[in-house]
PDB file of C-alpha atoms in Angstrom:
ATOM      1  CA  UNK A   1      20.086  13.229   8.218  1.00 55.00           C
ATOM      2  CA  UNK A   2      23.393  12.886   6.282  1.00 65.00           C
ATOM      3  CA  UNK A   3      24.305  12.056   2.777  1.00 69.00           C
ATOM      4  CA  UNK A   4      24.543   7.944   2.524  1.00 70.00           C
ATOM      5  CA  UNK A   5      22.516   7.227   5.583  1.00 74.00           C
ATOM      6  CA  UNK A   6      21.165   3.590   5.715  1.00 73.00           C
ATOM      7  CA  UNK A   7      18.675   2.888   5.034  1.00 80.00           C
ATOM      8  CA  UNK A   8      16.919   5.907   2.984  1.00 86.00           C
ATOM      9  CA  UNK A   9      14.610   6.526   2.339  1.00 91.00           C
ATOM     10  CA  UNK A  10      12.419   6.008   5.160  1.00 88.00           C
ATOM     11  CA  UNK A  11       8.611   6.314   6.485  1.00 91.00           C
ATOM     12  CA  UNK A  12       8.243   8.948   9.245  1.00 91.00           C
ATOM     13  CA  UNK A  13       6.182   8.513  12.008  1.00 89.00           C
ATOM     14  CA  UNK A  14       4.320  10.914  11.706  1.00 88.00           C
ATOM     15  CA  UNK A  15       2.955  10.454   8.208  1.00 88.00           C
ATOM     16  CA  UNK A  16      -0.729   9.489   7.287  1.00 84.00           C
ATOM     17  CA  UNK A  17      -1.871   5.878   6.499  1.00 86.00           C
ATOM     18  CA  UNK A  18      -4.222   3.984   5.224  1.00 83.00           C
ATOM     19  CA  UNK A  19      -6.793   2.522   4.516  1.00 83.00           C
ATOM     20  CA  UNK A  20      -9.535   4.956   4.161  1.00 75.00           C
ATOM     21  CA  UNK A  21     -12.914   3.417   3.154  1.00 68.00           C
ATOM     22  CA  UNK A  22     -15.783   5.331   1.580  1.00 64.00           C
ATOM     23  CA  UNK A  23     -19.190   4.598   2.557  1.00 57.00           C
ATOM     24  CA  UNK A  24     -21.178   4.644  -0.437  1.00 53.00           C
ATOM     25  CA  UNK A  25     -23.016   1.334  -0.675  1.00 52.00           C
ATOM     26  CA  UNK A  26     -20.106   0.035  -2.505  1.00 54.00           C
ATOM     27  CA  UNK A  27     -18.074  -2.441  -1.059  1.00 53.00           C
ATOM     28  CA  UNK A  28     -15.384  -2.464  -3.017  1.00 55.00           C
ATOM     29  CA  UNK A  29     -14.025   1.109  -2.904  1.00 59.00           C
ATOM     30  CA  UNK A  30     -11.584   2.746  -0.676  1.00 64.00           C
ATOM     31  CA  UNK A  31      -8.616   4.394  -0.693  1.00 68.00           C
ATOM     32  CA  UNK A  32      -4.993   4.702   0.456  1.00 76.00           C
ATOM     33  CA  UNK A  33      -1.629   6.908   0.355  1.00 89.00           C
ATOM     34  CA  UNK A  34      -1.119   7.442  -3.623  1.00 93.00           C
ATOM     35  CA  UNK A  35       2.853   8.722  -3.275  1.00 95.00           C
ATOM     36  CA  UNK A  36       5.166   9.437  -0.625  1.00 95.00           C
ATOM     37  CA  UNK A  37       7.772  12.158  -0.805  1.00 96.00           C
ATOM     38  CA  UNK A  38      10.729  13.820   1.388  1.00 94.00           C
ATOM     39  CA  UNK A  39       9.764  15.342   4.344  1.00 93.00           C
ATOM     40  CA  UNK A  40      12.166  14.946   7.399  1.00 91.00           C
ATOM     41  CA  UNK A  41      14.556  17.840   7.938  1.00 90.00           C
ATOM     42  CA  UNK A  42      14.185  19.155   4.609  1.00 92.00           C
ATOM     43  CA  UNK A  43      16.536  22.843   4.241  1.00 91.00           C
ATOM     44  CA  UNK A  44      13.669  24.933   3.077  1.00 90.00           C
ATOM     45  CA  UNK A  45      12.875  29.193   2.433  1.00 90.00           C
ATOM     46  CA  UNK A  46      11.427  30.459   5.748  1.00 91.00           C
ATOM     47  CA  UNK A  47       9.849  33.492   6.945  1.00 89.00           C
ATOM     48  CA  UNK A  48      11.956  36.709   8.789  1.00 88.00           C
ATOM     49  CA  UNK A  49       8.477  37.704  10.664  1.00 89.00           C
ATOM     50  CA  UNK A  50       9.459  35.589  13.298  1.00 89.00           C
ATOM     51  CA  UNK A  51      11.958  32.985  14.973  1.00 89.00           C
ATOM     52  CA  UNK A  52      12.692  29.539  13.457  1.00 87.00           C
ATOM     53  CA  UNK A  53      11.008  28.150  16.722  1.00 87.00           C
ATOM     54  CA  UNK A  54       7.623  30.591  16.830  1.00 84.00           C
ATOM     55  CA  UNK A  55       8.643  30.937  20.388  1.00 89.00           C
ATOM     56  CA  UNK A  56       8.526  34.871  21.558  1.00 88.00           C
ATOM     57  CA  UNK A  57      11.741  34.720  23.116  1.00 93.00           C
ATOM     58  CA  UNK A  58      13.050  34.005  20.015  1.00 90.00           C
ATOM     59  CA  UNK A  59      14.658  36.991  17.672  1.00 91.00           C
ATOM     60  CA  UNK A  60      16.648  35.575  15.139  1.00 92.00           C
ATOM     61  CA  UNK A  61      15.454  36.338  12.005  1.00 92.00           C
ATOM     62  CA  UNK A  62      17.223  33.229   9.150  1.00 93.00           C
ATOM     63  CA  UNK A  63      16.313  33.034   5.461  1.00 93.00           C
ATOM     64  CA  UNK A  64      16.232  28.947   5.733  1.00 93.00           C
ATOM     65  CA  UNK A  65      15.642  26.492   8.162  1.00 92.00           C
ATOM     66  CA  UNK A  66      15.357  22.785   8.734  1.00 91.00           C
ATOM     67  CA  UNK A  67      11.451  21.620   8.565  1.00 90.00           C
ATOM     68  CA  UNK A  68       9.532  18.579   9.130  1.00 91.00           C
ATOM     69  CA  UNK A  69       6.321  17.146   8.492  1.00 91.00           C
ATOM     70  CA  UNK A  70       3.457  16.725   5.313  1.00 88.00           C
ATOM     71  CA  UNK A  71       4.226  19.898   4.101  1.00 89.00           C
ATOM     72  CA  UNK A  72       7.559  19.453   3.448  1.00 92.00           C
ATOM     73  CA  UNK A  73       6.455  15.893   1.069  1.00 94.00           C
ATOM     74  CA  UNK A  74       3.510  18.061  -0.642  1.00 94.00           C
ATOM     75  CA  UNK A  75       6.063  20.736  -2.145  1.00 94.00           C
ATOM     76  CA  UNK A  76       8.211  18.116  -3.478  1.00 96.00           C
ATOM     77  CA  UNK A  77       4.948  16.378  -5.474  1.00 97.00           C
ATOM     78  CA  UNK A  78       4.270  19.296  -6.707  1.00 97.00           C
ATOM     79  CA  UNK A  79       7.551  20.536  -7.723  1.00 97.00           C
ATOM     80  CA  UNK A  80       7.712  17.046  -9.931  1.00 98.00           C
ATOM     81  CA  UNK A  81       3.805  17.753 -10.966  1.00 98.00           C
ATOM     82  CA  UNK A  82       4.892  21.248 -12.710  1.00 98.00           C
ATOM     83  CA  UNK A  83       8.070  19.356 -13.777  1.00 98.00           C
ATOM     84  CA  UNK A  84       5.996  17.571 -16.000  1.00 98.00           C
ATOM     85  CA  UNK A  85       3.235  19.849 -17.016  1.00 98.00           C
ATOM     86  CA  UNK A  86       6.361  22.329 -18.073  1.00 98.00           C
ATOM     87  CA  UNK A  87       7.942  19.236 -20.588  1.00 97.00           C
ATOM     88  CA  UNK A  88       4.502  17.905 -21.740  1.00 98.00           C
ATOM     89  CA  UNK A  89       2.038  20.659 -21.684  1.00 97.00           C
ATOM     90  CA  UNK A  90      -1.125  18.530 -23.141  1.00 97.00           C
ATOM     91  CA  UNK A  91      -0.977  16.049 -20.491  1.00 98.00           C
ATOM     92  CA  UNK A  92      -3.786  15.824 -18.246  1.00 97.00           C
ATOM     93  CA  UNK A  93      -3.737  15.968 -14.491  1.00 97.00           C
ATOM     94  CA  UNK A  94      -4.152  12.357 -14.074  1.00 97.00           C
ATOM     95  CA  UNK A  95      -1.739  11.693 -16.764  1.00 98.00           C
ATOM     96  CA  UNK A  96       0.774  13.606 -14.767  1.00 98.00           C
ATOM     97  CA  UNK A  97      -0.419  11.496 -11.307  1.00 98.00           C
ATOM     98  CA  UNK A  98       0.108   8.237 -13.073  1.00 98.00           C
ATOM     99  CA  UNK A  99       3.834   9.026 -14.357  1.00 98.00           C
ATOM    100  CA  UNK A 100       4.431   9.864 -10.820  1.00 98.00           C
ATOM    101  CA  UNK A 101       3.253   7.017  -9.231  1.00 98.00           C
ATOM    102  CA  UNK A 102       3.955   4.269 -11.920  1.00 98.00           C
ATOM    103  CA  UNK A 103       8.127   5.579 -11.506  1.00 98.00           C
ATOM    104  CA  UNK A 104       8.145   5.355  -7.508  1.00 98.00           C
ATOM    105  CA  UNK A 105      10.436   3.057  -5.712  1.00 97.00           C
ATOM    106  CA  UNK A 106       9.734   0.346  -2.897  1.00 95.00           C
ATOM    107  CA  UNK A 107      12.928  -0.080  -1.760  1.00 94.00           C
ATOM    108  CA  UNK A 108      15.417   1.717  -0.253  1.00 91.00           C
ATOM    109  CA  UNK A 109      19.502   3.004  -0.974  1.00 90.00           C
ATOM    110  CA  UNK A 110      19.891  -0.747   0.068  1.00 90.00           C
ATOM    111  CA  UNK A 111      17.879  -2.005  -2.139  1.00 90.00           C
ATOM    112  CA  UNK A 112      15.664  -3.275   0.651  1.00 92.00           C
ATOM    113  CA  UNK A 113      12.065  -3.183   1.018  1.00 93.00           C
ATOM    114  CA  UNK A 114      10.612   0.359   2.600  1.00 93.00           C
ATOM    115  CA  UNK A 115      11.198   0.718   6.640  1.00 92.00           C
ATOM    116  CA  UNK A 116       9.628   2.960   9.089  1.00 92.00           C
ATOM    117  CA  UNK A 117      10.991   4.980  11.755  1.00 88.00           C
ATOM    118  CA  UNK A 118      11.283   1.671  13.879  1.00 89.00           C
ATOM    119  CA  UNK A 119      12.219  -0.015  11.248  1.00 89.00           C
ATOM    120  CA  UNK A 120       9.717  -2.364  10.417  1.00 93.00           C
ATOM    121  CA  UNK A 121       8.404  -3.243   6.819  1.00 93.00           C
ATOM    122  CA  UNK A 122       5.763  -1.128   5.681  1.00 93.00           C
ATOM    123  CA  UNK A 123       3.252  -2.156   2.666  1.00 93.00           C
ATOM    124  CA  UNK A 124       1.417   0.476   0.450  1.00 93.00           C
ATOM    125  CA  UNK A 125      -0.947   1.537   3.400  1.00 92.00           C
ATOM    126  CA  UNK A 126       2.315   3.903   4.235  1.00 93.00           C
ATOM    127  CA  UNK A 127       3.969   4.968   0.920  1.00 94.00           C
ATOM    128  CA  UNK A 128       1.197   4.157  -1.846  1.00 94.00           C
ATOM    129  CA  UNK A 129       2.657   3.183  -5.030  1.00 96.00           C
ATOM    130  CA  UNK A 130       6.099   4.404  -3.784  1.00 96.00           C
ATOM    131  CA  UNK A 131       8.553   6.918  -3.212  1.00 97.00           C
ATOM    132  CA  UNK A 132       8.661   9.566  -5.452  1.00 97.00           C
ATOM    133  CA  UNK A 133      11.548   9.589  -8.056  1.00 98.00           C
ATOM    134  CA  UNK A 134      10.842  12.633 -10.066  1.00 97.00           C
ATOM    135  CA  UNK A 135      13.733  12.076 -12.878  1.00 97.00           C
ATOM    136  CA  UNK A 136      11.691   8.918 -13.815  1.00 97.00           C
ATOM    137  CA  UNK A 137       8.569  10.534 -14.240  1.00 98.00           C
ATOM    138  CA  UNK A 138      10.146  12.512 -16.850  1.00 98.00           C
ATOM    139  CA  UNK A 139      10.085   8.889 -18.413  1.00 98.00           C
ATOM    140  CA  UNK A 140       6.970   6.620 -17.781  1.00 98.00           C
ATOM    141  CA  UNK A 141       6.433   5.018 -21.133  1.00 98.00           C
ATOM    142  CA  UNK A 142       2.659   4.297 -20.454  1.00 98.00           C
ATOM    143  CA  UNK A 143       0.496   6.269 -18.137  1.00 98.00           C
ATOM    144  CA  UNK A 144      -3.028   6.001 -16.981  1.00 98.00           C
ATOM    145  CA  UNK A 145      -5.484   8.616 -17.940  1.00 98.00           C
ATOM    146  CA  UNK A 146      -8.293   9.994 -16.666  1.00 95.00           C
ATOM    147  CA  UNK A 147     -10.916  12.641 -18.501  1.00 92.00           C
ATOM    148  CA  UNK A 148     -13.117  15.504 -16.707  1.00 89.00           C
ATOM    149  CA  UNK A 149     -15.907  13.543 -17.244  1.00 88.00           C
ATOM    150  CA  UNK A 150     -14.546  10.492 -16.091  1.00 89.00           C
ATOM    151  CA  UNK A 151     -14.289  12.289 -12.593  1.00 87.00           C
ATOM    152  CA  UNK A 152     -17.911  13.774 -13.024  1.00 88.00           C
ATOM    153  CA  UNK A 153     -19.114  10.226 -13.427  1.00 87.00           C
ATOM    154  CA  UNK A 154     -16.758   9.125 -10.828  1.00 85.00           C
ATOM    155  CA  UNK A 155     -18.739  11.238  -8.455  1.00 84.00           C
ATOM    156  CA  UNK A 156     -21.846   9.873  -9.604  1.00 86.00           C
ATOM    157  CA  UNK A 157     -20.926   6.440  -8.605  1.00 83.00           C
ATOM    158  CA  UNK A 158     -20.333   7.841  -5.310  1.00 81.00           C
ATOM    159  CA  UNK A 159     -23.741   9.022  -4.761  1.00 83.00           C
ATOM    160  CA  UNK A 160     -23.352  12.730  -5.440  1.00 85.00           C
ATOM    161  CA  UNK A 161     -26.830  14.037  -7.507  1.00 85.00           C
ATOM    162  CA  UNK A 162     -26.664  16.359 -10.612  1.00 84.00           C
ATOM    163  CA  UNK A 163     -27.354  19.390  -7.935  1.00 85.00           C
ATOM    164  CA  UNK A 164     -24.691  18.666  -6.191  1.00 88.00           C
ATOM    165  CA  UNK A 165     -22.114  18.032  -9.435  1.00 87.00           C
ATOM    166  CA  UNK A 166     -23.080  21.156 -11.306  1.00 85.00           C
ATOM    167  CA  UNK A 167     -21.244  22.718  -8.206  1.00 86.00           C
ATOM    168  CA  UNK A 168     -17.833  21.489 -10.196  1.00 83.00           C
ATOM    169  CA  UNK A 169     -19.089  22.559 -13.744  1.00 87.00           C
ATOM    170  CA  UNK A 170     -20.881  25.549 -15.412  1.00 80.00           C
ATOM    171  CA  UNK A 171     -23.247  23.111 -16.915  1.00 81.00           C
ATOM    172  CA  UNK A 172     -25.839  20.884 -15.940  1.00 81.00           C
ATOM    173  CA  UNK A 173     -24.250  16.943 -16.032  1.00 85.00           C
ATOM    174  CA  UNK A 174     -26.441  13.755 -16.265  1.00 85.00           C
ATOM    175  CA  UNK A 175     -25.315  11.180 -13.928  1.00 84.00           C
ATOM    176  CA  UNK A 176     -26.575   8.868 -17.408  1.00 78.00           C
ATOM    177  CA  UNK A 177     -23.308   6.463 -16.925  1.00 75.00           C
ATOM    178  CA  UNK A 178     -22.598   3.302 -14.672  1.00 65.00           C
ATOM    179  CA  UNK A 179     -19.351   2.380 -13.329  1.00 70.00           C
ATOM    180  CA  UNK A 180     -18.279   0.228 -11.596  1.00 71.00           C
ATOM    181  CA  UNK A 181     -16.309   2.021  -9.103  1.00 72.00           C
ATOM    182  CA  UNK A 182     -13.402  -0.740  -9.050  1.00 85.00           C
ATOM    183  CA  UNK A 183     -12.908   0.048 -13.098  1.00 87.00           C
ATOM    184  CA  UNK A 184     -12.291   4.122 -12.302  1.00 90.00           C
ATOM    185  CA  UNK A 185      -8.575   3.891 -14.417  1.00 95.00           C
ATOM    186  CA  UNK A 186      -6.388   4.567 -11.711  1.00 94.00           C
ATOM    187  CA  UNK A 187      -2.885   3.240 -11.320  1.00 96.00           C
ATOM    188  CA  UNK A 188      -3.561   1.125  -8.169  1.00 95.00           C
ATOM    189  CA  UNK A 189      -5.753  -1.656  -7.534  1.00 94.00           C
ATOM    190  CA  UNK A 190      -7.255  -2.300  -5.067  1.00 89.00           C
ATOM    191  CA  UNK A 191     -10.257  -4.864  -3.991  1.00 88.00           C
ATOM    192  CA  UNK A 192     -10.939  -4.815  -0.358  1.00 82.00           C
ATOM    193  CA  UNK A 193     -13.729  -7.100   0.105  1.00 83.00           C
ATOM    194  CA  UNK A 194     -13.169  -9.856  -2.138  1.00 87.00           C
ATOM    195  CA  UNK A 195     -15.824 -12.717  -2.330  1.00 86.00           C
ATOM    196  CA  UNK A 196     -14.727 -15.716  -5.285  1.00 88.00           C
ATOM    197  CA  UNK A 197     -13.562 -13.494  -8.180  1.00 93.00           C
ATOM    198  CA  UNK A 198     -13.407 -10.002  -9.541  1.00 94.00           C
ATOM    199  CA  UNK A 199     -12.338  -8.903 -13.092  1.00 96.00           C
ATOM    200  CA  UNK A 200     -10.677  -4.955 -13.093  1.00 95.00           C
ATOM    201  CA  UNK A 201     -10.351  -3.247 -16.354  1.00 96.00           C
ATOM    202  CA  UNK A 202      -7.743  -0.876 -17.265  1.00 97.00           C
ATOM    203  CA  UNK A 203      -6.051   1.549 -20.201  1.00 98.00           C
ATOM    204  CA  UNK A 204      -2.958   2.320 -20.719  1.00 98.00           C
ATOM    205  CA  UNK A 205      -1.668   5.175 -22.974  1.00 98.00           C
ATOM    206  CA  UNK A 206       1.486   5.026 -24.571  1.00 98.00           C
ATOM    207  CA  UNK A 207       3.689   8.008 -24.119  1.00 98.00           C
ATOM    208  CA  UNK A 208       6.947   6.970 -25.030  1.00 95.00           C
ATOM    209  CA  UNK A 209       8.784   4.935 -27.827  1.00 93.00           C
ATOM    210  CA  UNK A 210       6.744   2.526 -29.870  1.00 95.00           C
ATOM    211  CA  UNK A 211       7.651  -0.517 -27.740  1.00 97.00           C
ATOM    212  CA  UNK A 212       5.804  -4.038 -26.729  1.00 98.00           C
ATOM    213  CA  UNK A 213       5.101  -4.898 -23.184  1.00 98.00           C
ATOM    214  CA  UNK A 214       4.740  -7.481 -20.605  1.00 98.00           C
ATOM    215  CA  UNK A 215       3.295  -7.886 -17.812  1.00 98.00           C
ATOM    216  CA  UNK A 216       4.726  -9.240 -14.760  1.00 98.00           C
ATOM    217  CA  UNK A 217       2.736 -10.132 -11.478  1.00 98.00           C
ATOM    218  CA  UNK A 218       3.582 -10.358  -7.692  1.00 96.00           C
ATOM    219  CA  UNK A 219       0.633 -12.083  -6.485  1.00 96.00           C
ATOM    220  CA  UNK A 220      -1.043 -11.003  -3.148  1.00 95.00           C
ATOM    221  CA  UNK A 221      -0.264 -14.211  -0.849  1.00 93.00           C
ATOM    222  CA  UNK A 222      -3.560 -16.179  -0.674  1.00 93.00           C
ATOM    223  CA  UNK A 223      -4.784 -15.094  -4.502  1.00 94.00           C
ATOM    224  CA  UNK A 224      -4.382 -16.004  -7.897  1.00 95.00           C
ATOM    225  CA  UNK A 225      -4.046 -13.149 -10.162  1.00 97.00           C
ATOM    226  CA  UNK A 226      -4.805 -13.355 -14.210  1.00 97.00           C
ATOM    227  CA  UNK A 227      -3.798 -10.452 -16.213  1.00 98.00           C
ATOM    228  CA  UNK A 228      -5.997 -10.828 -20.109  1.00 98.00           C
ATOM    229  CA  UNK A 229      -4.005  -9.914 -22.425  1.00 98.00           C
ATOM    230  CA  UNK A 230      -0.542 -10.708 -21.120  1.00 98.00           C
ATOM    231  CA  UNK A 231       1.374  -8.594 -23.879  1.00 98.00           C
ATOM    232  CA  UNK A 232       0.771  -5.304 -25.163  1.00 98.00           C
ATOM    233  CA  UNK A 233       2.033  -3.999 -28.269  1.00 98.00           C
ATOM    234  CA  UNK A 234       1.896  -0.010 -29.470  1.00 98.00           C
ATOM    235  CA  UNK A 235       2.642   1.192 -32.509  1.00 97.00           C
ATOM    236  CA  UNK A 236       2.282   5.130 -32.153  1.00 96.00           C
ATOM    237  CA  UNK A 237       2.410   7.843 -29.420  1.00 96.00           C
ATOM    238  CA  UNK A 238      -0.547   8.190 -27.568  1.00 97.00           C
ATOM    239  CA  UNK A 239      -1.920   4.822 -28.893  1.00 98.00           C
ATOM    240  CA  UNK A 240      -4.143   3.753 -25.814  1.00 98.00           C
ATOM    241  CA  UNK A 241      -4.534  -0.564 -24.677  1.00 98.00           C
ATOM    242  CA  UNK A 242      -7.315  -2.195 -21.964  1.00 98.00           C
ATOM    243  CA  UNK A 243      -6.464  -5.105 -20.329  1.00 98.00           C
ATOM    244  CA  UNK A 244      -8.102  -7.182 -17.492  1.00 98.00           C
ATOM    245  CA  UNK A 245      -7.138  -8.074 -14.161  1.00 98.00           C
ATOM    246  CA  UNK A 246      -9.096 -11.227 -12.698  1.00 97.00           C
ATOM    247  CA  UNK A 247      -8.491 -11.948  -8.910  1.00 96.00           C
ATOM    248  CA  UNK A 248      -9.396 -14.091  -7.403  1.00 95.00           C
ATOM    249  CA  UNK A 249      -9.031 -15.669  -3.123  1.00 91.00           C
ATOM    250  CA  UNK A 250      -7.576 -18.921  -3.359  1.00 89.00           C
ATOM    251  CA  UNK A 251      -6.984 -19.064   0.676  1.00 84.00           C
ATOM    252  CA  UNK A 252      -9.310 -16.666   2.509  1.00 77.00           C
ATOM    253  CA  UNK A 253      -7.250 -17.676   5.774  1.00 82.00           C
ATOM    254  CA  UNK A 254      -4.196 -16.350   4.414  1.00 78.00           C
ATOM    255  CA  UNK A 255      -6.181 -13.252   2.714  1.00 71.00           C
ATOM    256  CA  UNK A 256      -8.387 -12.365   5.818  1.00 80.00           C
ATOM    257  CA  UNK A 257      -6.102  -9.576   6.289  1.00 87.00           C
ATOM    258  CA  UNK A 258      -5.031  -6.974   3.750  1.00 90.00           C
ATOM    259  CA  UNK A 259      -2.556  -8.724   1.260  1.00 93.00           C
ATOM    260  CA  UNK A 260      -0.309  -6.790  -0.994  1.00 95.00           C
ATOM    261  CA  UNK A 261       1.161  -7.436  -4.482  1.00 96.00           C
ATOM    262  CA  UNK A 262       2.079  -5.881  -7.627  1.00 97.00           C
ATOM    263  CA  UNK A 263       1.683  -5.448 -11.494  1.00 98.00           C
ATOM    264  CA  UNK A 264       4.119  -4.364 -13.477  1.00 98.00           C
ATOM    265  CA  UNK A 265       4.114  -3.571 -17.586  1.00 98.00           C
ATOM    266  CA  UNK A 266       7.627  -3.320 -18.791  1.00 98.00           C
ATOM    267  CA  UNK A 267       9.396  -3.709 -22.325  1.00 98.00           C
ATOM    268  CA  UNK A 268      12.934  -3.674 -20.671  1.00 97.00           C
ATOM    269  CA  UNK A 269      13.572  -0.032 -20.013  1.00 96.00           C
ATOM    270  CA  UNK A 270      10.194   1.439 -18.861  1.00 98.00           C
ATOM    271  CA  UNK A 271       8.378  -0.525 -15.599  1.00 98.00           C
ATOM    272  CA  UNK A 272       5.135   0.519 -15.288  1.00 98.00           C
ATOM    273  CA  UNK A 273       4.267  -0.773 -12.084  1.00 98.00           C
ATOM    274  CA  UNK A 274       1.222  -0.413  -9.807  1.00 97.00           C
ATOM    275  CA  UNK A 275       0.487  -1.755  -6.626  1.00 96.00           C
ATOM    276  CA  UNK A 276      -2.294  -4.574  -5.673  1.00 95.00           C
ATOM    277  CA  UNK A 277      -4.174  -4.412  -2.313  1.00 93.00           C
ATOM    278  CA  UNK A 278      -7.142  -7.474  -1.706  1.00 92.00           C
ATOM    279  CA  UNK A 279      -8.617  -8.437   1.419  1.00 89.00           C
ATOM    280  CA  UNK A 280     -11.216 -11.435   1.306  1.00 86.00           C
ATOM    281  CA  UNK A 281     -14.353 -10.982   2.391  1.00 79.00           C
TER     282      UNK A 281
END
């Protein structure tokens, strides 16, 4: 691909997609793509053992080569993961996940929405919460966190015993906390069996400037979407806000299928934004 192609970026065929339910009893849980990074022709270190094309009739021996496919994305997500541990050391793995995803674009170099290889419209079942856009992570103003034991009792919504978690941990863990599964503070929601309404609760952690924030809504066609409290205002670093999300099928013709829609907190220079998926039930 050259330099100013249009449009970039776009979704390869080959990449993974969504959704992927979970069968735990739970209807309400499943999950999709988080990010999408580079991963078409992408000039990367390679191996003298052998030929570019594996191929036994094959002797050159090259430093670099062209590459395609996952493994060529996963590099880059991980480059801009250590990016971030490197300039804030204290922040937590999903602390690091949510700058990345909150700071991904959904449109492309003209300022489009996200195409695939045959140049359709794709929705978050493709790319997530976006494509990455690693000098904005460096940048999120708010993130959503996660601690260990948040996952530990993640995993006991899920079904897993205290055998079967003290495979994770050195110590025995009581599965003594209920979740709703829905409420795990990720930076994506995501309802895909909605029947009347559902209320999601979320916290955001500031990480930036002390700055006040709105939120702003793209509602899933066929839902309403009501976002309690509407404003957010933090005074100090690392100051942490809940709000609720209440959503709720207002057409379940239009919402049989999967809908798609957005949240975004912003105070002018940071958007915080994460992607809504809802499919009545």
């Amino acid at each position: 691909m050259q330099l100013g192609t249009k449009s970039a970026p776009f979704m390869a065929a080959f990449s993974s997609k969504g959704p992927n339910t979970i069968h735990t009893g739970d209807p309400q849980v499943y999950f999709q793509p988080d990010i999408t990074a580079p991963g078409v022709s992408v000039i990367a270190a390679y191996t003298e053992a052998e030929g570019p094309t594996n191929q036994e009739f094959d002797k050159r021996l090259v430093e670099f080569t062209s590459l395609t496919g996952t493994s060529m994305s996963c590099p880059h997500v991980s480059g801009t993961a250590g990016l971030l541990k490197t300039l804030y050391p204290t922040w937590s793995p999903a602390a690091i996940k949510s700058a990345i995803m909150t700071t991904s674009i959904t449109h492309d170099n003209r300022e489009e929405p996200l195409l695939n290889a045959s140049y359709f419209r794709i929705t978050p079942f493709s790319y997530g919460a976006g494509h990455v856009q690693p000098n904005s992570a460096m940048d999120p103003g708010l993130v959503y966190d996660l601690t260990f034991n948040d996952y530990l009792d993640f995993f006991c919504s899920l079904g897993y015993n205290e055998t079967q978690i003290s495979l994770f941990i050195e110590s025995p863990y009581k599965c003594t906390k209920k979740i709703s599964l829905t409420n795990l503070n990720y930076p994506s929601i995501r309802v895909p069996k909605l029947s009347g309404s559902i209320t999601v609760k979320r916290i955001l952690k500031n990480v930036g400037s002390l700055a006040t924030y709105r939120a702003q809504v793209q509602k899933p066609t066929g839902t309403s979407v009501f976002v309690e409290p509407k404003i957010l205002k933090f005074s100090k670093v690392d100051e942490e806000k809940s709000f609720n999300v209440t959503l709720q099928v207002k057409q379940a013709n239009t919402a049989k299928n999967y809908v798609f829609g957005s949240l975004i907190w912003s105070d002018g220079k940071h958007n915080v934004k994460s992607p809504i998926v809802v499919k009545a039930a």
